[in-house]
XYZ file of C-alpha atoms in Angstrom:
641
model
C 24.907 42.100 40.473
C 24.104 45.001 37.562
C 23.939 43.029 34.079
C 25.972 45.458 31.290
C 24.191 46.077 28.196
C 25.699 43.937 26.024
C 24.935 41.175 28.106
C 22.071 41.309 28.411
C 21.746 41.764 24.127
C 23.603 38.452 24.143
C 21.217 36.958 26.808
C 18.280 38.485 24.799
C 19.318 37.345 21.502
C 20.033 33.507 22.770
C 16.729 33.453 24.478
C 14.861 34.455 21.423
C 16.983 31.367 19.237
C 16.774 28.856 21.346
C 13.263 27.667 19.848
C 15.112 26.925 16.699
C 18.366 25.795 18.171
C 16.836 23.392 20.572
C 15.351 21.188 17.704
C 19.050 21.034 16.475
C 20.638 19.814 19.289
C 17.929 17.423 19.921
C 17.936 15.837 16.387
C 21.647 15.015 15.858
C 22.000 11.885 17.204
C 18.825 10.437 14.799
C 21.596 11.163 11.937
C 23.747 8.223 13.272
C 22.691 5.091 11.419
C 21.337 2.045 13.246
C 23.611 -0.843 13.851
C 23.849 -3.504 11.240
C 21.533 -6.636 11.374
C 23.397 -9.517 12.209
C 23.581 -12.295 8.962
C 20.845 -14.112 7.859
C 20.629 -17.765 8.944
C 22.352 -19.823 7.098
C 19.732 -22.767 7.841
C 17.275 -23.491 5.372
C 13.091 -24.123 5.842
C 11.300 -27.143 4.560
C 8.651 -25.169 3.341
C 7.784 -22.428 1.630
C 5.528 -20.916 4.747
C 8.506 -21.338 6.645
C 10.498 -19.773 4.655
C 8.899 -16.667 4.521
C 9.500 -16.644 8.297
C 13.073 -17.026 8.333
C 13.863 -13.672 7.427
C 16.866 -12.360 9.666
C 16.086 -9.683 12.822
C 16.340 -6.360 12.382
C 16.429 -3.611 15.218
C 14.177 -0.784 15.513
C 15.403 2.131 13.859
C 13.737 5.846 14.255
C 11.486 6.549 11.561
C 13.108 8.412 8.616
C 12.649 12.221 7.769
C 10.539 11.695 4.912
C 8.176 9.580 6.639
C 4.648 10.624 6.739
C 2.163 9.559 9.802
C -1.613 9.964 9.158
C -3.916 11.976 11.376
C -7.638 11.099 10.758
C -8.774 14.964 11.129
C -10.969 17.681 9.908
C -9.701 20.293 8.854
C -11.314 22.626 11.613
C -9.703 20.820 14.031
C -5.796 20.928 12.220
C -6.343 24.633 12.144
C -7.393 24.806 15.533
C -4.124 22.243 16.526
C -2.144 25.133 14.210
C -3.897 28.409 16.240
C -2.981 26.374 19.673
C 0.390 26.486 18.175
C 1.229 29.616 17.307
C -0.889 30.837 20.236
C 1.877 29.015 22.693
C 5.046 29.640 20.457
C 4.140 33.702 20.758
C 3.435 33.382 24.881
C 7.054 32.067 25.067
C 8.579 34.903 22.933
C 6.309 36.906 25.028
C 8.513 34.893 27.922
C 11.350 35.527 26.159
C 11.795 39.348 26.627
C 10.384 39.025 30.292
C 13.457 37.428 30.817
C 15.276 40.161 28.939
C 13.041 42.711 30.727
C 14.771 41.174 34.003
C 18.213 41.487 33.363
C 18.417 43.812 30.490
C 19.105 47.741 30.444
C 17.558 50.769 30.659
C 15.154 50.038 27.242
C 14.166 46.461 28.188
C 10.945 46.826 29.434
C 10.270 49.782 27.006
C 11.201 47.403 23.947
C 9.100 44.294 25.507
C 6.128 46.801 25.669
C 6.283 47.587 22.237
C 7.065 43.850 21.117
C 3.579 43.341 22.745
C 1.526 46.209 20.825
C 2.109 44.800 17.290
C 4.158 44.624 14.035
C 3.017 48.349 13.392
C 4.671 49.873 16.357
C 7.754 47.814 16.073
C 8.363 49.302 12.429
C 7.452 52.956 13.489
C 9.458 52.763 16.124
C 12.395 51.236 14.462
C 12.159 53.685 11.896
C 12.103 56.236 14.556
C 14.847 55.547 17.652
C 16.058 57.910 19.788
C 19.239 59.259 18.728
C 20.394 58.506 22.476
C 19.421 54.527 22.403
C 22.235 52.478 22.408
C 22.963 50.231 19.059
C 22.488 46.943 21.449
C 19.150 48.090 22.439
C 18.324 49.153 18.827
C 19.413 45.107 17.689
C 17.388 43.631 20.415
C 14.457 45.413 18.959
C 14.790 44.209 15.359
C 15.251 40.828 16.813
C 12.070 41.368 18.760
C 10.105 42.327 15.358
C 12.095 39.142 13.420
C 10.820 37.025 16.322
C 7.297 37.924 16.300
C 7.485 37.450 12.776
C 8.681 34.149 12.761
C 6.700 32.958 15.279
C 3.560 34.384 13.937
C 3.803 32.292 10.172
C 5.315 29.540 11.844
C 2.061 27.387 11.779
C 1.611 28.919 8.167
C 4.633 27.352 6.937
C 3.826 24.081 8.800
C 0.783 24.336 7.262
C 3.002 23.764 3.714
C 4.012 20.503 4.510
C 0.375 18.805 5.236
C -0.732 17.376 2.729
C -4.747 15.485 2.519
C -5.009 12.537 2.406
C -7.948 9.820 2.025
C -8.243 7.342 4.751
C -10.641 4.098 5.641
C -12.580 4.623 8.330
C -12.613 1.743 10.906
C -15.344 3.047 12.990
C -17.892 2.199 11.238
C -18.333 -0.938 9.326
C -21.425 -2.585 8.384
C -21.968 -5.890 5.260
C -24.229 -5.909 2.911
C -25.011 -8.302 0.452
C -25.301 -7.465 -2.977
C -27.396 -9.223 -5.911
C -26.658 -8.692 -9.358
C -28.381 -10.378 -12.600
C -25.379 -11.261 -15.134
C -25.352 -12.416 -18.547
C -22.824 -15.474 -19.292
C -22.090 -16.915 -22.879
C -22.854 -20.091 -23.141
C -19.202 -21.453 -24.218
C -16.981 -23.878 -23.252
C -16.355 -22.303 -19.935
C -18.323 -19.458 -18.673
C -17.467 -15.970 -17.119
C -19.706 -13.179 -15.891
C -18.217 -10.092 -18.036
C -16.767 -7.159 -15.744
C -14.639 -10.073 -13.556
C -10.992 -9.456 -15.793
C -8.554 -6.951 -14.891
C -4.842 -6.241 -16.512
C -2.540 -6.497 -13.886
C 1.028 -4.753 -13.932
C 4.237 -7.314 -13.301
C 6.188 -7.355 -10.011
C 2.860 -5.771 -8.689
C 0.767 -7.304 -5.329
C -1.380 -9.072 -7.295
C -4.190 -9.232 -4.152
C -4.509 -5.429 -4.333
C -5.430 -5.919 -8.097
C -8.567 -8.391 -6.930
C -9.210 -5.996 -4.362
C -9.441 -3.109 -6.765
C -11.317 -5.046 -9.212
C -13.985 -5.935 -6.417
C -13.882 -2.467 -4.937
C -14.848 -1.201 -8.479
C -18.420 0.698 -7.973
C -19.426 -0.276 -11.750
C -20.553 -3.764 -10.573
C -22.069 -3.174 -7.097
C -25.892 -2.184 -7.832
C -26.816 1.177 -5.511
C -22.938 1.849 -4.430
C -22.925 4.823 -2.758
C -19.633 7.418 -4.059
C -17.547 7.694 -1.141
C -17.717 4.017 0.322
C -15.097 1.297 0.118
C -16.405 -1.818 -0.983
C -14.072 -5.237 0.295
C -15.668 -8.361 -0.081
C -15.930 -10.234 3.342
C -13.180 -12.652 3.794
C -12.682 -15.067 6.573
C -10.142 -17.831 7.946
C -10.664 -21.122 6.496
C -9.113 -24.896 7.510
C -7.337 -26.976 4.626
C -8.715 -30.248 3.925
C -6.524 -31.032 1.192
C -3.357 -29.422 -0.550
C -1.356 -32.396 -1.758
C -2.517 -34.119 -5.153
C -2.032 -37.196 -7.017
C -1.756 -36.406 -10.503
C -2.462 -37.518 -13.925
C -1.779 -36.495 -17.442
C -4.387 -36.991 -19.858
C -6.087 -39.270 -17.318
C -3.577 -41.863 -18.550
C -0.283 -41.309 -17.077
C -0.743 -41.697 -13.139
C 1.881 -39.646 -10.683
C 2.006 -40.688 -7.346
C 2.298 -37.841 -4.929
C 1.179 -38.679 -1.670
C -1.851 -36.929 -2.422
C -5.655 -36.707 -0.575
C -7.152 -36.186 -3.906
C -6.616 -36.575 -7.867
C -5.834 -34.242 -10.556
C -5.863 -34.757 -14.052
C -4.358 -32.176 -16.353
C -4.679 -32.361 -19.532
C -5.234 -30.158 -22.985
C -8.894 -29.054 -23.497
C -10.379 -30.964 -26.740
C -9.665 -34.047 -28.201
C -6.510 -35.115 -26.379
C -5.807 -38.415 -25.957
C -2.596 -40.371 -24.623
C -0.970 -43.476 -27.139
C 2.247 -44.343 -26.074
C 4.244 -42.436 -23.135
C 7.372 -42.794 -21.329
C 7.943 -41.118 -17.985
C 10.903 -40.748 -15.551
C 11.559 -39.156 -12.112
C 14.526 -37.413 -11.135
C 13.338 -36.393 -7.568
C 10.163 -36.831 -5.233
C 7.426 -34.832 -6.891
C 9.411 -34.047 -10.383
C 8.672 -35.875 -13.734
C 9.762 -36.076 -17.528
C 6.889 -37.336 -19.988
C 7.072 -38.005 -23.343
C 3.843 -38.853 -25.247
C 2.081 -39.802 -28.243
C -1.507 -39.801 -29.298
C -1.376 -42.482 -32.000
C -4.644 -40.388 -33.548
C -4.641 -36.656 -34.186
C -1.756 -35.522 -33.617
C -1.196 -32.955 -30.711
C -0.905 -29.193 -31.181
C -0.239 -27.076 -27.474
C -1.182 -23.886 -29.958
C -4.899 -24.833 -30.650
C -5.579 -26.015 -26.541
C -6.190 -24.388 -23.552
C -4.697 -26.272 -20.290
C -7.298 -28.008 -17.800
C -7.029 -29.295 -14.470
C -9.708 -31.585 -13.591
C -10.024 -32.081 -9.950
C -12.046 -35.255 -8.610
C -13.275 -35.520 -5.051
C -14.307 -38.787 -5.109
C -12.977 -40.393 -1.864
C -12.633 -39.883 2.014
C -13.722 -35.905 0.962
C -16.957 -36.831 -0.678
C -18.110 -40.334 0.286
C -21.767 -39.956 -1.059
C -21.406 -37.973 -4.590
C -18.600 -37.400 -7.416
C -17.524 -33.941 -6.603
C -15.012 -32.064 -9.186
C -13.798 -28.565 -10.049
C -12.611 -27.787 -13.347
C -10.153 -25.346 -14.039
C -8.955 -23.707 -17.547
C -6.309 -21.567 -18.975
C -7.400 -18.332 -20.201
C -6.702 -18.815 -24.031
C -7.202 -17.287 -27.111
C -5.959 -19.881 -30.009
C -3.669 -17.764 -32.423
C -4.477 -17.696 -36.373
C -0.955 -17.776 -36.882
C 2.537 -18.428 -35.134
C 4.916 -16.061 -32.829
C 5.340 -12.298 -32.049
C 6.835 -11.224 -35.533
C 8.314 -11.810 -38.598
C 12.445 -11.337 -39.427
C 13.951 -10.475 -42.814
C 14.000 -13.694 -43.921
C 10.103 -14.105 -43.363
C 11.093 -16.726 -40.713
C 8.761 -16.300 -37.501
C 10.960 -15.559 -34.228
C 11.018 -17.190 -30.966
C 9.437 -15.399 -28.330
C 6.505 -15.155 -26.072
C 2.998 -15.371 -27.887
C 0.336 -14.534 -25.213
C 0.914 -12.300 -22.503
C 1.016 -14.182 -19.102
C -2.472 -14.493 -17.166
C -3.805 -15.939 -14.460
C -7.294 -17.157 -13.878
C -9.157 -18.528 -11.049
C -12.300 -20.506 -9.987
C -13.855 -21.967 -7.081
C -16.389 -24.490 -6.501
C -18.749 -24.710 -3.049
C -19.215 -28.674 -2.789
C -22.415 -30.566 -1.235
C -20.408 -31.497 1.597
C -19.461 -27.433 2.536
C -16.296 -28.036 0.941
C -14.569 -25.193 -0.813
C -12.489 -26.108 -3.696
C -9.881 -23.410 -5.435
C -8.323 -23.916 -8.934
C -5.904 -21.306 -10.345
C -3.589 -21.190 -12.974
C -1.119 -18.886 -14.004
C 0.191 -19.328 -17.383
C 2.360 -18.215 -20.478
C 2.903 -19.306 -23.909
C 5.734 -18.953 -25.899
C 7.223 -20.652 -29.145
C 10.547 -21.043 -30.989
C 10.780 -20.852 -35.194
C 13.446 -23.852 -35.431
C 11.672 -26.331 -34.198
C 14.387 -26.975 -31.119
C 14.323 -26.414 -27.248
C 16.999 -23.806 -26.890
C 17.733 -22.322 -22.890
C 20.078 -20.211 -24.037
C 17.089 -18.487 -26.146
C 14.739 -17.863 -23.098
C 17.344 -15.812 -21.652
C 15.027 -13.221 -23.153
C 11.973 -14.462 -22.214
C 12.674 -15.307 -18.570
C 14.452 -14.003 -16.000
C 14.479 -17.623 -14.406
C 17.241 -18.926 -16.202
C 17.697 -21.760 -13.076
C 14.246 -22.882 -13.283
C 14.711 -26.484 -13.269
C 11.733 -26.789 -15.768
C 13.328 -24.903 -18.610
C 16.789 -26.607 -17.949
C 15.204 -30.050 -17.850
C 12.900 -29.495 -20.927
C 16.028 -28.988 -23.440
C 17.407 -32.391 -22.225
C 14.126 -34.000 -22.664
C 13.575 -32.836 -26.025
C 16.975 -34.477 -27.238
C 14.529 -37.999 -26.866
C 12.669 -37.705 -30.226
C 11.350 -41.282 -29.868
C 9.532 -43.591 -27.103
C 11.319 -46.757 -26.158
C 10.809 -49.340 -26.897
C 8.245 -48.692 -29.669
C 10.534 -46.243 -31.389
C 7.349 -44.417 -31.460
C 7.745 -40.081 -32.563
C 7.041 -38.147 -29.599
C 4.777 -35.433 -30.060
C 4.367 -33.351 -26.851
C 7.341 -33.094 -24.120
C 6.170 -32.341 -20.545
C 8.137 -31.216 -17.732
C 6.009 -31.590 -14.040
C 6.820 -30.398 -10.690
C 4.595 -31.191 -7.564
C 5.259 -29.041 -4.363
C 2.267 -28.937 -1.619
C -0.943 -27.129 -3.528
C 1.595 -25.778 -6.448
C 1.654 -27.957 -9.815
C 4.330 -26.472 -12.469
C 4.157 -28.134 -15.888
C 5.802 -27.246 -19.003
C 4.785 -28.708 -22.257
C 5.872 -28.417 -25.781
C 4.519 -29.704 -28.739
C 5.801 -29.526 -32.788
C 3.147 -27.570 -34.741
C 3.214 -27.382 -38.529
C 2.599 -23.627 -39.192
C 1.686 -22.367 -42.607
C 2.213 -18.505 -42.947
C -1.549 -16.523 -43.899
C 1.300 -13.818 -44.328
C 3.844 -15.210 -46.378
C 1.759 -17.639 -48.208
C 3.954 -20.652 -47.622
C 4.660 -23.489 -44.681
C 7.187 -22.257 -42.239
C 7.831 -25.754 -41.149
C 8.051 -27.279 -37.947
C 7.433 -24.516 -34.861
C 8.260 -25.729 -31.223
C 4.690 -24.186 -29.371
C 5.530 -24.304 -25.846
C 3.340 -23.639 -22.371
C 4.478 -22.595 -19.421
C 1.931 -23.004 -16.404
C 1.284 -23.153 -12.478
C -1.647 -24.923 -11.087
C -2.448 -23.946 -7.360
C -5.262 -26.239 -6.151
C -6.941 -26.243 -2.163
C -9.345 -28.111 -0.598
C -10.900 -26.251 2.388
C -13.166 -25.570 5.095
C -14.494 -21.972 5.649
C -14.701 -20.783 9.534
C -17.381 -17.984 9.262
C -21.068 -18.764 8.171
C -22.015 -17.290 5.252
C -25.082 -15.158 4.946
C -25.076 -16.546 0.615
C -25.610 -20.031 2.180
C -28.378 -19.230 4.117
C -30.032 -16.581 1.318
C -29.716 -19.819 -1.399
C -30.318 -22.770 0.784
C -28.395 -26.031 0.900
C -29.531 -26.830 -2.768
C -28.418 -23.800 -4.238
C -24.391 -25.112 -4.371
C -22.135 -27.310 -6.271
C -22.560 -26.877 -9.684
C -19.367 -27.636 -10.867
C -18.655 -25.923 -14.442
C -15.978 -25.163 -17.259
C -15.773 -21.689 -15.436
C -13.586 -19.090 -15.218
C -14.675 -16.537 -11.815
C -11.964 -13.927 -12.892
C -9.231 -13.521 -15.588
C -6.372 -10.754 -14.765
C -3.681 -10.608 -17.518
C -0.484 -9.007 -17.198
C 1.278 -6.066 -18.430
C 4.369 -6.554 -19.756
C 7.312 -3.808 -19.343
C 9.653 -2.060 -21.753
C 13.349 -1.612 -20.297
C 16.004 -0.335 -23.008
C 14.129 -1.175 -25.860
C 13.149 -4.823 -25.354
C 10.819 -6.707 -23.126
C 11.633 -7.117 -19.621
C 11.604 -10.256 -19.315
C 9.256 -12.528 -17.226
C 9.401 -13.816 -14.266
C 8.380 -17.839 -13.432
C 9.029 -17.212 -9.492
C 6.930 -13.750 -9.305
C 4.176 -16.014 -11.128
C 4.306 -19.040 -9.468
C 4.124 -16.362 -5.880
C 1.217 -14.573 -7.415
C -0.921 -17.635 -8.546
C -0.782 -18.799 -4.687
C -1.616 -15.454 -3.527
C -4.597 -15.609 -5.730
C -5.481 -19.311 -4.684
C -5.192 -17.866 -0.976
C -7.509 -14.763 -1.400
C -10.212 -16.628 -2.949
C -9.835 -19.328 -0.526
C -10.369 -16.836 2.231
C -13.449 -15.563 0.342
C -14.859 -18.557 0.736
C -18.366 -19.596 -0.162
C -18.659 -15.477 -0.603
C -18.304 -13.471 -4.390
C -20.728 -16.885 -5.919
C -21.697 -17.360 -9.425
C -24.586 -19.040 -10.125
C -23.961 -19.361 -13.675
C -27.095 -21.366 -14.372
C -29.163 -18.881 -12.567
C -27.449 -15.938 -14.193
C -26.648 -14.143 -10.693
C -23.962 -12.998 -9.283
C -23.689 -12.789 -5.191
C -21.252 -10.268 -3.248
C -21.141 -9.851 0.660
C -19.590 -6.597 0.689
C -17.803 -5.118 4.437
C -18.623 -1.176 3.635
C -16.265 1.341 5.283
C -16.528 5.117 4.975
C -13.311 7.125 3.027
C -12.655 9.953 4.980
C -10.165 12.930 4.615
C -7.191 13.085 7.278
C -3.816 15.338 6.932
C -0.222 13.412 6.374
C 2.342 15.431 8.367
C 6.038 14.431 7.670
C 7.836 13.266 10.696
C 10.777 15.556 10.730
C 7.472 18.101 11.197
C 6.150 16.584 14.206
C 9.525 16.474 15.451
C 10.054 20.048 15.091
C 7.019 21.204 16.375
C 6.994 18.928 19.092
C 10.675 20.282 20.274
C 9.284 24.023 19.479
C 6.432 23.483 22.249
C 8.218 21.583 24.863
C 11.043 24.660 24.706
C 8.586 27.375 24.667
C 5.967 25.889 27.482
C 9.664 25.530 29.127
C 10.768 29.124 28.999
C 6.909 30.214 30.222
C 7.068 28.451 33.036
C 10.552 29.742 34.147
C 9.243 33.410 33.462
C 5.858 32.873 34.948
C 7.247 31.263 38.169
C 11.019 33.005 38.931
C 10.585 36.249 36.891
C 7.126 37.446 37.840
C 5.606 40.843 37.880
C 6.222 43.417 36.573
C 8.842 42.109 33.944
C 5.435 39.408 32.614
C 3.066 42.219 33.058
C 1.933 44.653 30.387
C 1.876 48.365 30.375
C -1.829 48.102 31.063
C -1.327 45.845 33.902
C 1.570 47.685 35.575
C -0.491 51.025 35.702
C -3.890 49.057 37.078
C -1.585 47.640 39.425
C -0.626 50.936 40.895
C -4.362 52.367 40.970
C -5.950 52.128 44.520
C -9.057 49.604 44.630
C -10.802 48.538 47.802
C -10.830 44.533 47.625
C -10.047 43.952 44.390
C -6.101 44.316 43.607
C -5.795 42.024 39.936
C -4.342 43.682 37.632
C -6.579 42.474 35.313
C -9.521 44.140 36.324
C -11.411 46.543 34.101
C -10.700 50.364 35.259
C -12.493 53.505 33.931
C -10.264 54.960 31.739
C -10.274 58.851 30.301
C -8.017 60.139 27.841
C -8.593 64.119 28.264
C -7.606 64.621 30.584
C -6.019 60.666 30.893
C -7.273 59.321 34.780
C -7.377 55.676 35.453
C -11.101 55.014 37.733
C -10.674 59.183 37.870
C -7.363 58.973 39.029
C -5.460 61.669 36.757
C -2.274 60.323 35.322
C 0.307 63.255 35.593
C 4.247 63.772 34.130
C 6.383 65.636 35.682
C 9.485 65.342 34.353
C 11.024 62.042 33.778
C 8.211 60.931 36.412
C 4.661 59.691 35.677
C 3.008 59.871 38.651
C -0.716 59.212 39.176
C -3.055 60.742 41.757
C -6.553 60.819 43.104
C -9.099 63.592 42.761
C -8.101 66.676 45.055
C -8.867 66.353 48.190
C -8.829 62.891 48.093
C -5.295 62.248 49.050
C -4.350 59.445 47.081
C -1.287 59.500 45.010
C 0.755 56.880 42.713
C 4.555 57.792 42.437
């Protein structure tokens, strides 16, 4: 049945779209949003492990458009991927008008010859139709030079949207144990310097360690270009639950495996006390010295761990943690008009931890998290810490104000001089402890009077047993451990946030999540990242992976690309297989086709070709007329109509 002209335009014209409709059609139905998850559970865990597993289902949902995968390769190979590409997207244009070249008019095949010799010919001859073509014809062949176009900066403008990026690479990993000679003050506690990093609130507080320990500054020989992750490995918990004492005086049961005492670093020393319990594993204290009276502002916080027991029969094994502290000259943040110091925070919040590697193979963990703040009246006010803390239900800040109403110790009537708040859940300790500090201004020149100095503080404390033998252990021998010390492996201190003008305020639950994280990670580095403090060394295992550059390609690219090929290998095959020759062939390959050859009838063969007078394998090509007609040499009776 003949096809009209305009037919076969529109036919043309639809074939030459449909690699940028087809991606259309095919991404709709990802704009319809995913069903809703059904309602979290309404039942609530025991524990906080639990907890963290309770979280409701959600369904898979198709990745969004902004959503970048990572392809670990060079980038030879992504511009080979991109000349593959364009290479197929131009064979099914090329398709594309052998289809047209079927069913079209009188200039198909004329205009699908000249789509295939270049951009150049498609502008000269656009510029220059015959005044006879038709204005269909004439539309099909700007839509054959748009095409080409199109399809041949395709891959540049995909090329737009990748983007480098670094990766690890997995492939090959190798450990290495690294010595270093360190200096450490001898102080109260010690610290190797380099080990204390500030560490940005509401951040993953584990990718801080990790990027203080990939830091190339401490690893002797690092090589630029190599990740450095200390070796970690699974470990058993021996203990986690503690009995606990303050000042080694007042005794709180707890159900645990081992003791803690916590208490104020110096001369601290427990009178008279009072305690109460509202709830398993929550206390109120109220204590006295009866000597020197206490002052939180002039103490760090300890926690003094003892293994003696069923988890060290033979020796007195203990682990020693402190606060990071720096005793301030003077009290609070600032000074008001009236020369009156305000309430307020007066150390930014910080977190330290250590770790102790006993005789028995035991690894104990001690870390605290802490913050210190103060109040110019002298009185425990909630409704004041509104601005300090965003935990305004903490249980320890609520209970503290009640507590501090008791200004005396029954029955002795004695003055209380430091108010503690304790709460005991599985390896987490909170205490909060205020004492009344006479403060007398360098600034003013005169006393202030009574200051509340308060101290807010999570201990996180684990006893355990590391699965993976240790290559430090066997380079220091069995007598080269437990040396328990005042020390302090790391300090990280946080940065605190402006929002409108004022202090965002801090959270108790983000540090009470990130002082267990910490506890975790350096439980799972084990008897690994050792300081021999006495010894002045320092000993890293490092796991050493390669960074390598790869190319992030959006997903909305992939998509498109992906639909682009499948369409375009689609319409290739369909020409290939029902259209055939001649409408696939070239102009080349028509004319070979017709040229006489004994045995060899491709049509991509190689022919002797002469252009004056112009004879294909001496076979004169002549026009007569609207005929080209080709011929053999006289006498040789062959002729091509």
């Amino acid at each position: 049945m003949p096809v009209s002209e305009e037919d076969a335009t529109t036919s043309s014209l639809s074939c030459g779209l449909s690699l940028l409709l087809i991606p259309v059609h095919l991404y709709y139905p990802f704009h319809s949003p995913p069903p809703p998850p059904p309602p979290p559970s309404s039942s609530s865990s025991s524990s906080s492990s639990s907890s963290l597993l309770s979280a409701y289902y959600a369904p898979p949902t198709m990745p969004g458009l902004s959503e970048e995968y990572l392809f670990p390769i060079s980038i030879f190979a992504l511009n080979v991927l991109l000349a593959v590409f364009r290479s197929i997207l131009l064979s099914s244009l090329g398709a594309c008008f052998a289809i047209y070249s079927r069913h079209g008019g009188a200039y198909a095949t004329s205009i699908r010859w000249i789509q295939h010799a270049g951009f150049i010919k498609m502008i000269r001859t656009l510029r220059n139709p015959r005044k006879y073509a038709s204005s269909s014809a004439k539309v099909v062949l700007a839509v054959a030079f748009l095409a080409t176009v199109a399809a041949s900066f395709l891959d540049k403008g995909i090329a737009h949207f990748v983007r480098p990026s670094p990766y690890v690479d997995q492939r090959n990993i190798r450990t290495s144990l690294h010595t270093t000679t360190q200096f450490a003050p001898n102080y109260v506690y010690k610290i190797f310097a380099g080990w204390s990093i500030t560490h940005p609130m509401n951040a993953n507080i584990t990718d801080t360690m990790k990027r203080m320990f990939n830091s190339t500054v401490a690893i002797p020989n690092a090589v630029s270009g190599e990740i450095y992750n200390p070796v970690t490995s699974a470990y058993t918990v021996q203990c986690s639950r503690f009995n606990i004492s303050f000042g080694r005086a007042v005794n709180l049961t707890n159900d645990g495996c081992a003791s803690v005492s916590i208490s104020f670093l110096g001369n601290f020393s427990v009178g008279q006390y009072s305690k109460s319990s509202s709830s398993s594993g929550r206390w109120s204290i109220l204590l006295s010295s009866g000597k020197q009276p206490y002052s939180v502002r002039t103490a760090p916080l300890t926690s003094f761990l003892n293994l003696r027991g069923p988890l060290s029969p033979d020796k007195e094994s203990y682990i020693v943690g402190v606060e990071s502290f720096r005793m301030r000259p003077f009290g609070g943040i600032g000074a008001s008009d009236d020369n009156k110091v305000n309430y307020g925070l007066t150390s930014f919040p910080k977190t330290t931890t250590t770790k102790c590697i006993h005789h028995t193979n035991d690894i104990t963990v001690n870390t605290i998290t802490s913050t210190r703040f103060t109040f110019s009246d002298g009185v425990f006010d909630v409704l004041k810490t509104k601005k300090l803390f965003s935990d305004q239900s903490n249980d320890l800040l609520q209970s503290m104000q009640e507590t501090f109403k008791n200004k005396t110790i029954a029955p002795s009537n004695t003055p209380v001089e430091l108010w503690v708040e304790v709460r005991a859940m599985d390896a987490s300790i909170e205490v909060l402890a205020c004492s009344l500090d006479s403060f007398q201004s360098i600034f003013v020149g005169r006393d202030m009077g009574k200051m509340l100095e308060c101290v807010y503080a999570n201990i996180n404390m684990m006893v355990v047993k590391q699965s993976l033998n240790s290559n430090i252990l066997a380079e220091l021998g069995e007598d080269g451990f437990w040396k328990p010390l005042y020390s302090t492996y790391m300090t990280m201190e946080y940065v605190m946030g402006i929002t409108n003008g004022e202090k965002s305020p801090v959270s108790l639950a983000s540090l009470n999540s990130d002082v267990a994280e910490v506890n975790d990670y350096m439980a799972r580095l084990g008897s690994n990242f050792y300081a021999d403090f006495d010894g002045g060394k320092l000993y890293v295992e490092y796991e050493i992976t390669d960074m390598k550059l790869g190319f992030k390609i959006p997903f909305w690219i992939l998509f498109l690309a992906g639909a682009l090929l499948i369409a375009g290998v689609s319409v290739w095959l369909f020409a290939t297989t029902l259209v055939g020759y001649p409408y696939t062939s070239s102009l080349y390959s028509v004319i070979v086709k017709q040229v006489p050859s004994e045995g060899d009838e491709s049509t991509s063969r190689l022919v002797e070709v002469k252009l004056n007078p112009l004879t294909f394998d001496g076979i004169p090509v002549q026009l007569g007329g609207d005929n080209v007609r080709t011929s053999g040499p006289s006498g040789s009776g062959k002729e091509i109509a």
